Short mmCIF file of N, CA and C in Angstrom, two decimals:
data_model
loop_
_atom_site.label_atom_id
_atom_site.label_comp_id
_atom_site.label_asym_id
_atom_site.label_seq_id
_atom_site.Cartn_x
_atom_site.Cartn_y
_atom_site.Cartn_z
N MET A 1 39.50 9.50 15.01
CA MET A 1 39.38 10.31 12.69
C MET A 1 40.15 8.91 12.69
N ALA A 2 40.28 9.02 11.14
CA ALA A 2 40.72 8.00 10.71
C ALA A 2 42.66 8.56 10.38
N GLU A 3 43.50 8.55 10.61
CA GLU A 3 44.77 9.95 9.34
C GLU A 3 43.87 9.91 8.26
N PRO A 4 44.20 10.49 7.93
CA PRO A 4 44.46 10.70 5.66
C PRO A 4 45.54 9.72 5.34
N GLU A 5 44.53 9.78 4.24
CA GLU A 5 45.22 8.63 3.30
C GLU A 5 46.64 9.46 2.46
N HIS A 6 48.06 8.99 1.93
CA HIS A 6 49.39 9.19 1.48
C HIS A 6 49.45 9.35 0.28
N ASP A 7 49.37 10.76 0.06
CA ASP A 7 48.83 10.48 -1.59
C ASP A 7 50.58 10.45 -1.99
N PRO A 8 50.86 9.55 -2.69
CA PRO A 8 52.53 9.39 -3.20
C PRO A 8 52.53 10.29 -4.20
N GLN A 9 51.91 10.89 -5.14
CA GLN A 9 52.43 12.30 -6.19
C GLN A 9 52.72 13.56 -5.20
N LEU A 10 52.24 13.98 -4.22
CA LEU A 10 52.98 15.35 -3.32
C LEU A 10 53.66 14.86 -2.39
N GLY A 11 53.82 13.14 -2.65
CA GLY A 11 54.55 12.51 -1.25
C GLY A 11 54.99 13.40 -0.27
N GLU A 12 53.59 13.72 0.19
CA GLU A 12 53.13 13.75 1.96
C GLU A 12 51.74 14.09 2.00
N ARG A 13 51.23 13.81 3.24
CA ARG A 13 49.57 13.13 3.88
C ARG A 13 48.77 13.84 2.64
N ALA A 14 47.12 13.48 2.36
CA ALA A 14 46.79 14.48 1.68
C ALA A 14 45.74 14.61 2.69
N PRO A 15 44.66 15.64 2.35
CA PRO A 15 44.42 16.54 3.74
C PRO A 15 43.32 15.19 3.81
N ALA A 16 42.60 15.30 5.76
CA ALA A 16 41.29 14.64 5.35
C ALA A 16 40.50 14.36 4.42
N PRO A 17 39.05 13.67 4.01
CA PRO A 17 38.21 13.93 3.79
C PRO A 17 37.03 15.50 4.82
N THR A 18 36.51 16.68 3.67
CA THR A 18 35.31 17.10 4.73
C THR A 18 34.07 15.93 5.29
N ALA A 19 33.75 17.17 5.55
CA ALA A 19 32.72 16.22 6.19
C ALA A 19 31.72 16.08 5.31
N ALA A 20 31.23 16.82 4.11
CA ALA A 20 30.36 16.50 2.95
C ALA A 20 31.22 15.16 1.99
N GLU A 21 32.07 15.53 2.15
CA GLU A 21 32.90 14.34 1.39
C GLU A 21 32.20 12.56 1.71
N SER A 22 33.19 12.72 2.66
CA SER A 22 32.82 11.44 4.15
C SER A 22 31.23 11.14 4.09
N PHE A 23 29.84 12.47 3.98
CA PHE A 23 28.59 12.13 4.10
C PHE A 23 28.12 11.65 2.24
N ALA A 24 28.90 11.57 1.51
CA ALA A 24 29.19 11.38 -0.08
C ALA A 24 29.43 9.82 -0.49
N ALA A 25 30.56 9.82 0.19
CA ALA A 25 30.61 8.14 0.29
C ALA A 25 30.37 7.66 1.04
N ASP A 26 29.65 7.70 2.71
CA ASP A 26 28.27 6.75 3.11
C ASP A 26 27.26 6.88 2.33
N LEU A 27 27.06 7.67 1.88
CA LEU A 27 25.44 8.09 0.77
C LEU A 27 26.30 6.65 -0.45
N ARG A 28 27.02 6.56 -0.94
CA ARG A 28 27.40 5.58 -1.94
C ARG A 28 27.46 4.76 -1.47
N LYS A 29 28.30 4.28 -0.40
CA LYS A 29 28.36 2.88 -0.21
C LYS A 29 26.80 2.63 0.53
N LEU A 30 26.34 2.84 1.00
CA LEU A 30 24.53 2.15 0.88
C LEU A 30 24.13 2.42 -0.07
N ARG A 31 24.30 2.73 -0.84
CA ARG A 31 23.19 2.55 -2.72
C ARG A 31 24.21 1.51 -3.12
N LEU A 32 24.98 1.74 -3.15
CA LEU A 32 25.76 0.03 -3.36
C LEU A 32 24.86 -1.25 -2.34
N ASP A 33 24.98 -0.94 -1.39
CA ASP A 33 25.05 -2.46 -0.41
C ASP A 33 23.93 -2.92 -1.00
N ALA A 34 22.53 -1.81 -1.30
CA ALA A 34 20.93 -1.53 -1.70
C ALA A 34 20.84 -2.45 -2.83
N GLY A 35 21.85 -3.24 -3.76
CA GLY A 35 22.18 -2.78 -5.45
C GLY A 35 21.89 -2.26 -6.20
N GLN A 36 22.44 -0.79 -5.76
CA GLN A 36 22.46 0.16 -6.91
C GLN A 36 20.86 0.55 -7.67
N PRO A 37 19.85 1.47 -6.76
CA PRO A 37 18.83 1.06 -7.09
C PRO A 37 18.85 1.96 -8.56
N SER A 38 17.82 2.84 -9.28
CA SER A 38 17.73 3.74 -9.87
C SER A 38 16.96 4.89 -8.80
N PHE A 39 17.49 6.57 -9.34
CA PHE A 39 17.38 7.10 -8.66
C PHE A 39 15.87 7.40 -8.65
N ARG A 40 15.23 6.68 -9.66
CA ARG A 40 13.38 7.00 -9.56
C ARG A 40 12.83 5.88 -8.84
N THR A 41 13.90 4.05 -8.57
CA THR A 41 12.90 3.60 -8.21
C THR A 41 13.30 4.21 -6.07
N MET A 42 14.30 4.44 -6.04
CA MET A 42 14.56 5.31 -4.86
C MET A 42 13.27 6.08 -4.28
N ALA A 43 13.12 7.13 -5.66
CA ALA A 43 12.99 8.04 -5.53
C ALA A 43 11.11 7.45 -5.40
N ARG A 44 10.76 6.26 -5.64
CA ARG A 44 9.37 6.03 -5.40
C ARG A 44 8.51 4.85 -4.18
N THR A 45 10.19 4.49 -3.74
CA THR A 45 10.29 3.82 -2.10
C THR A 45 9.86 5.67 -0.69
N ALA A 46 11.22 6.74 -1.38
CA ALA A 46 11.32 7.28 -0.42
C ALA A 46 9.42 8.49 -0.33
N GLY A 47 8.36 8.32 -1.35
CA GLY A 47 7.92 8.96 -1.17
C GLY A 47 7.16 10.30 -2.00
N SER A 48 7.62 11.23 -1.52
CA SER A 48 6.56 12.72 -2.19
C SER A 48 8.90 13.47 -2.41
N ILE A 49 9.92 12.33 -2.59
CA ILE A 49 10.48 13.28 -3.30
C ILE A 49 10.59 12.77 -5.10
N SER A 50 10.97 13.76 -5.89
CA SER A 50 11.84 13.39 -7.21
C SER A 50 12.74 12.40 -7.02
N HIS A 51 12.64 12.92 -8.64
CA HIS A 51 14.26 11.75 -8.59
C HIS A 51 15.11 12.35 -8.65
N THR A 52 15.22 13.48 -9.66
CA THR A 52 15.41 14.94 -9.83
C THR A 52 16.28 15.59 -8.03
N THR A 53 15.52 15.27 -7.28
CA THR A 53 15.90 16.05 -5.97
C THR A 53 16.61 15.17 -5.77
N LEU A 54 16.78 13.97 -5.31
CA LEU A 54 18.26 12.41 -4.68
C LEU A 54 18.95 12.63 -6.19
#
């Protein structure tokens, strides 16, 4: 597991990201790598999932 990042304002290390925060960051990276498609475009590609669910 990676070391938590240093937060200079606190003068100490920030807490490690939670599993949900890491998952959200991974999803953002995937979307960026895919060219930032709109949520409607991703919903069409996914099939029966609405853009509001995404």
